Coordinates of C-alpha atoms in Angstrom, one line a residue:
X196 CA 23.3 -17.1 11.5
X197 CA 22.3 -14.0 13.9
X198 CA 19.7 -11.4 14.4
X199 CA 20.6 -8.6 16.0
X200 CA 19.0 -5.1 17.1
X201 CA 17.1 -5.0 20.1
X202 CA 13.8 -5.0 17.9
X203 CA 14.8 -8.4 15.7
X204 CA 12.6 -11.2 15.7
X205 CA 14.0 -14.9 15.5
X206 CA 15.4 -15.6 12.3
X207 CA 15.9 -19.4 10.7
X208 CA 18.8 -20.1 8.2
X209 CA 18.1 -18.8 4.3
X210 CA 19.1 -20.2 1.4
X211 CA 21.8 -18.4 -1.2
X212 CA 19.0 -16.6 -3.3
X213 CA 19.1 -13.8 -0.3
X214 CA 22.5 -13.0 -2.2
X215 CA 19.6 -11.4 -5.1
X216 CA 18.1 -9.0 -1.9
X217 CA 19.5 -6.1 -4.4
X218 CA 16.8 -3.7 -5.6
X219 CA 16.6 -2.4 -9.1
X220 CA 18.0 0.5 -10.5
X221 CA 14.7 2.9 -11.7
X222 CA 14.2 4.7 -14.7
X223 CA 13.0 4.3 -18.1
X224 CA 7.9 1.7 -19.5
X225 CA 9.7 0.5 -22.7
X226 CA 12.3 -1.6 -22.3
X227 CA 15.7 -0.6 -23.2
X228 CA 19.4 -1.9 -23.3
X229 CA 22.0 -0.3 -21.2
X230 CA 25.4 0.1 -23.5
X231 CA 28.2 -0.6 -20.8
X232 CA 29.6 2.7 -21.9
X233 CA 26.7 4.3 -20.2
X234 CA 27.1 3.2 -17.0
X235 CA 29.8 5.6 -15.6
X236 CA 27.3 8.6 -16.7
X237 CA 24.5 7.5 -14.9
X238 CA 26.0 6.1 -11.8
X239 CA 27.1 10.2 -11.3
X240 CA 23.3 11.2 -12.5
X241 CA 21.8 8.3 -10.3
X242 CA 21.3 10.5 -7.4
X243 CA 19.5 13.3 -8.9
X244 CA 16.7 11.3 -9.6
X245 CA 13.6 11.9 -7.8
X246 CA 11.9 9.1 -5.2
X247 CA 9.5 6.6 -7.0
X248 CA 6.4 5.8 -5.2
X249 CA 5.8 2.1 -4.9
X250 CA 2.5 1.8 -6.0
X251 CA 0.4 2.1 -9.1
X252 CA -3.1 1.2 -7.7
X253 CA -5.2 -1.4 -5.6
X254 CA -3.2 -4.3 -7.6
X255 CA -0.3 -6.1 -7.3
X256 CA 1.5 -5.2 -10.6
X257 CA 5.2 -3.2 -10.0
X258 CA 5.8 0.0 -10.9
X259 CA 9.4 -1.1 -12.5
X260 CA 10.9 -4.0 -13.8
X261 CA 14.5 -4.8 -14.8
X262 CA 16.7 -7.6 -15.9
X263 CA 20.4 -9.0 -14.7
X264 CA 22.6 -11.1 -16.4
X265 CA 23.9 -13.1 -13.6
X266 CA 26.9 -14.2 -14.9
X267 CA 28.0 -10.6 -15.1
X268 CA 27.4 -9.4 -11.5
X269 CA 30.6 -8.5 -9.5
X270 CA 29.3 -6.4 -6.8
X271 CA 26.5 -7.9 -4.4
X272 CA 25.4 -4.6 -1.9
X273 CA 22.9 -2.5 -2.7
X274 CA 21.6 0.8 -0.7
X275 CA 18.2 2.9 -0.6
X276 CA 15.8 4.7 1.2
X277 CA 12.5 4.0 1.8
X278 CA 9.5 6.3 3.3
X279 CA 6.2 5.3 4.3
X280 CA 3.3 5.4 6.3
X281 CA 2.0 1.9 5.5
X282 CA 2.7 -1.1 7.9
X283 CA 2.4 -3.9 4.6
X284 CA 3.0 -4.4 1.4
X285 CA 6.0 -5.7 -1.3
X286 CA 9.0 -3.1 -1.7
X287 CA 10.3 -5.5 -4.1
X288 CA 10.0 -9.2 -5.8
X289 CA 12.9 -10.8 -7.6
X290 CA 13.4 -14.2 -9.3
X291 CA 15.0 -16.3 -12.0
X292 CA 12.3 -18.5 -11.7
X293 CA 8.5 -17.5 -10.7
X294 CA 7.7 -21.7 -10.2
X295 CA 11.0 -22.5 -7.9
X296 CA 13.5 -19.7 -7.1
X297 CA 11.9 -16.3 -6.0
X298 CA 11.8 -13.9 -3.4
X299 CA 10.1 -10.9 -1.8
X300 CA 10.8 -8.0 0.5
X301 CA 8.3 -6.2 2.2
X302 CA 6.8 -5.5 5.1
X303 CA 4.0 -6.7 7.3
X304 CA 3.4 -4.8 10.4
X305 CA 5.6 -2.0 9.8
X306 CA 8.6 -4.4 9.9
X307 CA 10.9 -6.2 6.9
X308 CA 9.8 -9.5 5.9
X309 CA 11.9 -11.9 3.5
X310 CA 9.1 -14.4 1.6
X311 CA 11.9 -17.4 -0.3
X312 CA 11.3 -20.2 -2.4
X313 CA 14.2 -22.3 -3.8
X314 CA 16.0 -25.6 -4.0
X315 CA 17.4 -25.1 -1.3
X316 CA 14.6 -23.6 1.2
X317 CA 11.2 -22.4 1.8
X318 CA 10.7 -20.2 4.6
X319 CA 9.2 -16.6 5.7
X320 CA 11.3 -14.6 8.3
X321 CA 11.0 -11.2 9.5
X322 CA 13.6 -8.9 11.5
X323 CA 14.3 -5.4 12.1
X324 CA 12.6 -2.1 13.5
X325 CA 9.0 -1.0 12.7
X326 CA 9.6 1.6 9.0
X327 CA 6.3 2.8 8.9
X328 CA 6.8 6.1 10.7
X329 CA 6.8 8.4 7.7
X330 CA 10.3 8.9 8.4
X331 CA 13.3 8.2 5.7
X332 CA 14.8 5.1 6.6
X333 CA 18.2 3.4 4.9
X334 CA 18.1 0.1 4.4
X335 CA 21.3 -1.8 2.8
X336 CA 22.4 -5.5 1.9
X337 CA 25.5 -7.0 1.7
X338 CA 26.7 -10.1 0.2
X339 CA 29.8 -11.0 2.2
X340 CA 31.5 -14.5 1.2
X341 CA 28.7 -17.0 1.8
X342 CA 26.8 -14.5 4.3
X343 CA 24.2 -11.8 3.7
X344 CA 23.5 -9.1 6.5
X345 CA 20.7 -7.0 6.0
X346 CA 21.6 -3.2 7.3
X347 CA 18.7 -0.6 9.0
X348 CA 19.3 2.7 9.7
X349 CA 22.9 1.9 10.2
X350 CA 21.6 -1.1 12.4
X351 CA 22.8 -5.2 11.7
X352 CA 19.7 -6.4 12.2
X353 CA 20.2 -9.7 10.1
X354 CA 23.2 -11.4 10.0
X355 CA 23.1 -14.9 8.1
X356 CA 26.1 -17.5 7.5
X357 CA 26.5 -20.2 5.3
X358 CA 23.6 -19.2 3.3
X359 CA 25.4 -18.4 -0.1
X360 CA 26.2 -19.7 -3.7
X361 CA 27.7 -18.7 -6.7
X362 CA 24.8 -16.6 -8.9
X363 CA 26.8 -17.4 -12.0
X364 CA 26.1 -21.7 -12.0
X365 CA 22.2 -20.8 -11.7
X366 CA 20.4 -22.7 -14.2
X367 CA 19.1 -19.3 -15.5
X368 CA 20.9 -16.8 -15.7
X369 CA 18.5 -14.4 -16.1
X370 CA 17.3 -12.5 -12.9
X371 CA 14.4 -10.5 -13.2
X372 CA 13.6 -7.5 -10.3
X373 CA 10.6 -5.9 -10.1
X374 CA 9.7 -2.8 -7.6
X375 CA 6.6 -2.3 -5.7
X376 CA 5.0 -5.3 -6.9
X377 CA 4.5 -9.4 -8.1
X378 CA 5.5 -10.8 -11.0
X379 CA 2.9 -14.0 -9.9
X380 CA -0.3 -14.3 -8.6
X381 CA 0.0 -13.0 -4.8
X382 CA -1.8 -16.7 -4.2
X383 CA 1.8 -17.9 -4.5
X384 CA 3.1 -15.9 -1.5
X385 CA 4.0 -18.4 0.9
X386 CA 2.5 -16.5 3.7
X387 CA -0.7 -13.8 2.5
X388 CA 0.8 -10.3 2.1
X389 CA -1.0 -7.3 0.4
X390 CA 1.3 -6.3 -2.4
X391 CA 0.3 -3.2 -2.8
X392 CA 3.1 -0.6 -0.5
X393 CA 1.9 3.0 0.2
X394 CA 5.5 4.1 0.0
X395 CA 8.8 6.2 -1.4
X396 CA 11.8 5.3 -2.4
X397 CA 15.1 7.4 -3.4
X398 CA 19.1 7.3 -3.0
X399 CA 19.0 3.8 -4.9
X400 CA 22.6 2.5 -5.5
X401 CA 21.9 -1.2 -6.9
X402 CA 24.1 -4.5 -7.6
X403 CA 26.3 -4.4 -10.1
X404 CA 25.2 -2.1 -12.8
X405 CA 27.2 -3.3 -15.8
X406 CA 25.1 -6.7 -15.4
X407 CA 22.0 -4.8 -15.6
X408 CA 20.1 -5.7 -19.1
X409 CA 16.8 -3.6 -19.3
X410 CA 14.6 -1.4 -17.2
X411 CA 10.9 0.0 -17.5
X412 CA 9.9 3.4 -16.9
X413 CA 8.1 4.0 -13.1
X414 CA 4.3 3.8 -14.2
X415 CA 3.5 5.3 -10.3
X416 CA 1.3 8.1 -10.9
X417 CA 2.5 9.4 -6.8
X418 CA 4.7 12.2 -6.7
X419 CA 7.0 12.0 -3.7
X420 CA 7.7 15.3 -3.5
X421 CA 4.4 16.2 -1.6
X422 CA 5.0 16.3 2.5
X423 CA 2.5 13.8 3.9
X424 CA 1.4 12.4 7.4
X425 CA -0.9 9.6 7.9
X426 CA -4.5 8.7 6.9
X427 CA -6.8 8.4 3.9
X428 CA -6.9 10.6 1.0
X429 CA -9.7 10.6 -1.5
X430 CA -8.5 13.2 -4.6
X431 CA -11.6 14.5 -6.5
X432 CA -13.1 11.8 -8.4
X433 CA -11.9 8.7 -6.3
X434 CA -14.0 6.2 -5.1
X435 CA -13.8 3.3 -3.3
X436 CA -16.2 0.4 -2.1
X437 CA -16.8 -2.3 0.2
X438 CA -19.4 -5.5 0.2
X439 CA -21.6 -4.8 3.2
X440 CA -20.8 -8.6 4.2
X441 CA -16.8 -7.7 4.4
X442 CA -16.5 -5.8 6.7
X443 CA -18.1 -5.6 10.8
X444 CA -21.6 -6.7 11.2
X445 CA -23.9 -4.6 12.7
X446 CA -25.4 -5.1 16.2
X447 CA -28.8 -8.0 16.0
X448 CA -30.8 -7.0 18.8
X449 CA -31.6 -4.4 19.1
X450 CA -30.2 -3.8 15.0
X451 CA -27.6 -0.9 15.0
X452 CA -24.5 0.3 13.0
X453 CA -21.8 3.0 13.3
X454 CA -19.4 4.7 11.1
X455 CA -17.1 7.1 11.9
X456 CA -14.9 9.4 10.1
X457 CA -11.9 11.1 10.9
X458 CA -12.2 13.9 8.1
X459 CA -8.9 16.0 8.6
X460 CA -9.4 18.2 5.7
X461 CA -12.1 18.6 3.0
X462 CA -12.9 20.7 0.1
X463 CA -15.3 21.3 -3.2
X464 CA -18.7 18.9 -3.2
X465 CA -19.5 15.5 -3.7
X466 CA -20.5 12.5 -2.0
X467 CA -18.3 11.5 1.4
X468 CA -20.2 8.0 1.7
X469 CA -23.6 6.3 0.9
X470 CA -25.1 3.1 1.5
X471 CA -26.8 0.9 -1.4
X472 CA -26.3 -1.3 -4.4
X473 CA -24.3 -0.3 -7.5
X474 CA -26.8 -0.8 -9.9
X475 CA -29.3 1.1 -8.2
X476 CA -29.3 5.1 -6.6
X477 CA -27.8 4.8 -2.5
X478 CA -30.1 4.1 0.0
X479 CA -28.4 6.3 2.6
X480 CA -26.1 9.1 1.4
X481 CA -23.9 11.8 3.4
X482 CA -22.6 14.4 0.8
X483 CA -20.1 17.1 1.1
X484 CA -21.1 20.8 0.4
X485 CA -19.7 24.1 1.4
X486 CA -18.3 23.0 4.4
X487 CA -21.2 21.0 5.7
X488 CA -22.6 17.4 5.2
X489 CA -25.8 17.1 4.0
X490 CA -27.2 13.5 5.0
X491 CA -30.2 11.7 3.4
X492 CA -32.2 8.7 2.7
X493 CA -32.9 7.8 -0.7
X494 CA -34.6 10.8 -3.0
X495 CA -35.9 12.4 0.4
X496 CA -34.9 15.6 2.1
X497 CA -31.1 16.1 3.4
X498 CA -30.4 17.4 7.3
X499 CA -27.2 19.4 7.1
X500 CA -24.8 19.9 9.9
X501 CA -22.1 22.4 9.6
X502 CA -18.3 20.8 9.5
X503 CA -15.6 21.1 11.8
X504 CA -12.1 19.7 10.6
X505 CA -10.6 17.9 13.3
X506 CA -13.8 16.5 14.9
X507 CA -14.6 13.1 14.7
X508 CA -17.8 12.3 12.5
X509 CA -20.0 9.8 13.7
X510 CA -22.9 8.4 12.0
X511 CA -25.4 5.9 13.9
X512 CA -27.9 3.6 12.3
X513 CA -30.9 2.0 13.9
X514 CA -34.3 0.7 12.4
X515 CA -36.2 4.2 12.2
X516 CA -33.5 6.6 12.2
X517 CA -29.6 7.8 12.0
X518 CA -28.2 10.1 14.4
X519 CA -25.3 12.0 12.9
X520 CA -23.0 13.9 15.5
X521 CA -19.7 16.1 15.7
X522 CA -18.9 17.1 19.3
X523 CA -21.6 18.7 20.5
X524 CA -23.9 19.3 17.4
X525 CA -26.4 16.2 16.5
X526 CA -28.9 15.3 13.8
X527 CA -32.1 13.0 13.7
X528 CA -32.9 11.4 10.4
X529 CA -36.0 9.8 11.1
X530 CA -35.8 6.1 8.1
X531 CA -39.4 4.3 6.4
X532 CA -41.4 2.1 8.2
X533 CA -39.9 -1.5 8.3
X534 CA -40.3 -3.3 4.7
X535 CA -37.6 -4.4 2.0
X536 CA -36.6 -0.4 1.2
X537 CA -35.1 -1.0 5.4
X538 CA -32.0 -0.4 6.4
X539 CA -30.8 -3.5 7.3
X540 CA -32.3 -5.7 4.3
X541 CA -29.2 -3.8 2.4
X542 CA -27.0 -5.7 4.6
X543 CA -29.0 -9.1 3.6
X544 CA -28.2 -8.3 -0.1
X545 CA -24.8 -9.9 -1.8
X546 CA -24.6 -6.6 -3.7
X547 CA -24.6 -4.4 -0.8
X548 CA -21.8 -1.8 -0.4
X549 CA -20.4 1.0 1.0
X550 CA -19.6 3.6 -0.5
X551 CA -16.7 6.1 -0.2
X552 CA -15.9 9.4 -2.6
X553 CA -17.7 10.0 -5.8
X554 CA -20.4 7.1 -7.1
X555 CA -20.4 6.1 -10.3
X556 CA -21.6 8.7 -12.6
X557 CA -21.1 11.5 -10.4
X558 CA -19.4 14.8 -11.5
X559 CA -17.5 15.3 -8.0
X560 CA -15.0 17.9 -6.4
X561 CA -14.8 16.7 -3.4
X562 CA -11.6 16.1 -2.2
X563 CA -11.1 15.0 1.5
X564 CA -8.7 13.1 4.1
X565 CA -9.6 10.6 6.7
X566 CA -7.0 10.0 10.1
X567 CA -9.0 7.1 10.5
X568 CA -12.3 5.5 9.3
X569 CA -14.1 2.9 11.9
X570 CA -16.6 0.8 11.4
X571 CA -18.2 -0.9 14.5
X572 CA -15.3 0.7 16.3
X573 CA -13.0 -1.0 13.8
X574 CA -10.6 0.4 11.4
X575 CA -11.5 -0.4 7.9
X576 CA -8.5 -1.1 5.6
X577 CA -8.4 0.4 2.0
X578 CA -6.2 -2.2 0.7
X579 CA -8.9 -4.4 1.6
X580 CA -11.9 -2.6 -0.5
X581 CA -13.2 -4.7 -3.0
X582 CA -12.5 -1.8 -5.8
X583 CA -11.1 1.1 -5.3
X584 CA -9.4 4.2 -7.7
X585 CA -6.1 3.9 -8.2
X586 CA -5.1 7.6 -7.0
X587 CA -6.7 6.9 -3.3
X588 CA -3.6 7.4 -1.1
X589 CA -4.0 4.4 0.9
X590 CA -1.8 5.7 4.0
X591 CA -1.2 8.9 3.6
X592 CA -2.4 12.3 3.4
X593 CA -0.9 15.4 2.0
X594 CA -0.1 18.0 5.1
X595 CA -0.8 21.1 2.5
X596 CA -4.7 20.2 1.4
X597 CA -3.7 22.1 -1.9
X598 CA -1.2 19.7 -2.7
X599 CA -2.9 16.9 -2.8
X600 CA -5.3 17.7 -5.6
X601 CA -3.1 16.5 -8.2
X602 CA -1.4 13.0 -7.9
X603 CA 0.4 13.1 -10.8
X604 CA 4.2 13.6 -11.7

C-alpha cells in the first residue's frame, strides 16, 4: 500500500469494497431500465451532458441514485471532474449494504476522504491535494488486479495493494450509488462529515455501463453553467437562521457582540439580518434598500448609512446602543433602558436566532453575496444553520450579480 504526491496524508490498508470507488452515470427522478442496446448511444452522447451540481439543499439526501448488477461489471475505472469552492461534504456514497458494506467519498478540508465499513475493515483515510479552489479538477480510480489507486489531476496519490475481491461472490449483488448525498442517517458516518457538497461535476465516464440497472433524474436545482468565486449567496427569498446559543457568545463584562459582513454585491430590498424570535417581529433588524441599510430596533425609527460594495460591514452591540460602520462612515443606534425587551436577554432565550435574508412572511427582493460572515471575529458556517432555503449557495457566489437571480436549470 502507498501514498504518494507530495500533499498525501498517511494512508492504512482498505478493504476490497474500494474496488466500488466508481461514481454513477447521471441522468434521468423516475427510475428507468437501461436496454443493453442503449448503451453504445449514450456512451457517444455521455459527454454532452451538462455538470450536475451536487447538492439539493441543507440535507443529506443525493441528487442521483443508480443501481449495478454486480455480477455484470467488467470494467472497474471510472473518470470525472469535479469543481467547487467548498472544503466538505459527500461527492458520493455507494453500498450493497447500508448496515455492513458501504462507503463514502468526500471531502473534509478541501481534501478526498474515503469513510468504509465492511467485513473486512472499518476505517477513515484521507489523501491527496486540497480541490476546493474553484478550479476543475479530474479525479479517476482504477481497479488493477487486487489494487485500487486513486488518480488527481493526473497525480497517484493513493496507491493500495492487496485490498481487492471478486464483486461477483458478494452476498448481494446489488450495488446501489448515490451522488451528492447518504442513503443512511449521516449519524452512521464513522467519522462526522456534513453531507451536503457545494460542488460541480461533469466529464463522468463510470464502471461498466452494461451492468448499470436504473438511474434517477438530477433533482439539483444549481445550474453549473453560472461562473462563480467564493462566498455566500442569498437569491431573493432565501433565508437562513441560527440559534443564538450555536454560534460565539458575546463578550460578559462589559456585554458586547459583533457581526460583520462581507456584502460583495447586493440588489432589490429586504431584510440583510435581524435579531429575535420566530414567533414574534425581530428585535434588531438591518434591511436592505436602494443601496443603503437601514438599521433599527424593534417598531422604532431606522438610521440609514449609504452602501459601499467591497467594504466590510460591521455591526457592534452593547447594552444601550449598536454602532454600525463601513470604512469611515459610522452610525449610533442608541437601544431601551435595561429590562427583558434588552438586547442580551434574546441571547438568554432557547428560541433566539439570527436571522439572515428574507423572514418569514416577507415579500423580499433582496438578493446579496457575502465573501465572509464573522461572528465574534469567527466565520459562521451555513451548513451549520439550523434551517436554511435550499437555493442559498453555501460556497459560492455568482461573479455576474445578474446571473445569480435564478438558480434554476
Amino acid at each position: 500500500m502507498e501514498c504518494r504526491g507530495s500533499l498525501a496524508k498517511p494512508c492504512w490498508l482498505l478493504p476490497p469494497l474500494l474496488l466500488l470507488l466508481l461514481p454513477p452515470y447521471h441522468q434521468g427522478q423516475v427510475l428507468k431500465q437501461i436496454p443493453s442496446t442503449q448503451v453504445q448511444e449514450q456512451d457517444r452522447e455521455i459527454q454532452e451532458l451538462p455538470a450536475v451540481h451536487l447538492s439539493n439543499g441543507p440535507g443529506q439526501e443525493p441528487v442521483s441514485v443508480m443501481t449495478f448488477n454486480l455480477t455484470k461489471i467488467t470494467k472497474t475505472s471510472s473518470s470525472f471532474e469535479l469543481r467547487t469552492w467548498d472544503p466538505e461534504g459527500v461527492i458520493f456514497y455507494g453500498d450493497t449494504n447500508p448496515r455492513d458494506d458501504w462507503f463514502v467519498l468526500g471531502l473534509r478540508n478541501g481534501r478526498p476522504e474515503i469513510q468504509l465499513y465492511n467485513p473486512w475493515a472499518q476505517l477513515t483515510v484521507g489523501a491527496g491535494p486540497r480541490l476546493d479552489n474553484g478550479m476543475w479538477h479530474q479525479i479517476e480510480v482504477k481497479a488493477i488486479g487486487d489494487s485500487v489507486l486513486l488518480v488527481v489531476d493526473g497525480e497517484e496519490v493513493l496507491y493500495l495493494r492487496q485490498v481487492s475481491g471478486p464483486l461477483a461472490k458478494k452476498p448481494q449483488p446489488i450495488m446501489r450509488i448515490a451522488l451528492g448525498g447518504l442513503l443512511f442517517p449521516a449519524s452512521n458516518l464513522r467519522s462526522p462529515l456534513v453531507p451536503a457538497l457545494d460542488a460541480c461535476l461533469r466529464r463522468d465516464h463510470w464502471l461498466d455501463r452494461q451492468a448499470q440497472i436504473s438511474v434517477s433524474v438530477p433533482t439539483s436545482l444549481r445550474s453549473c453553467a453560472i461562473e462563480t468565486q467564493p462566498g455566500i449567496f442569498f437569491p431573493p427569498g432565501t433565508r437562513a437562521e441560527f440559534n443564538l446559543q450555536d454560534i460565539p457568545q458575546p463578550h460578559v463584562e462589559p456585554w458586547s457582540f459583533s457581526l460583520d459582513l462581507g456584502l460583495q454585491m447586493a440588489g432589490g430590498s429586504g431584510h440583510l439580518l435581524a435579531l429575535g424570535t420566530p414567533e414574534n417581529p425581530p428585535w434588531l433588524s438591518l434591511h436592505l434598500q436602494d443601496q443603503k441599510v437601514v438599521l433599527s430596533y424593534g417598531s422604532g425609527p431606522g438610521l440609514e448609512l449609504p452602501l459601499v460594495l467591497g467594504l466590510p460591514l460591521q455591526l457592534k452591540f452593547a447594552v444601550s446602543r449598536v454602532l454600525l460602520s463601513q470604512g469611515l462612515k459610522k452610525k449610533i443606534l442608541a437601544l431601551p433602558p435595561v429590562g427583558f425587551s434588552s438586547l442580551p436577554n434574546l441571547w438568554a432565550l432557547p428560541q433566539g436566532r439570527l436571522f439572515l435574508g428574507t423572514l418569514p412572511g416577507e415579500v423580499s427582493s433582496a438578493s446579496f453575496c457575502f465573501d465572509g460572515l464573522w461572528a465574534q471575529d469567527q466565520r459562521l458556517d451555513m451548513d451549520q444553520a439550523l434551517n436554511r432555503s435550499q437555493d442559498i449557495w453555501t460556497h459560492s457566489c455568482p461573479q455576474n450579480p445578474g446571473n445569480g437571480t435564478s438558480t434554476a436549470h
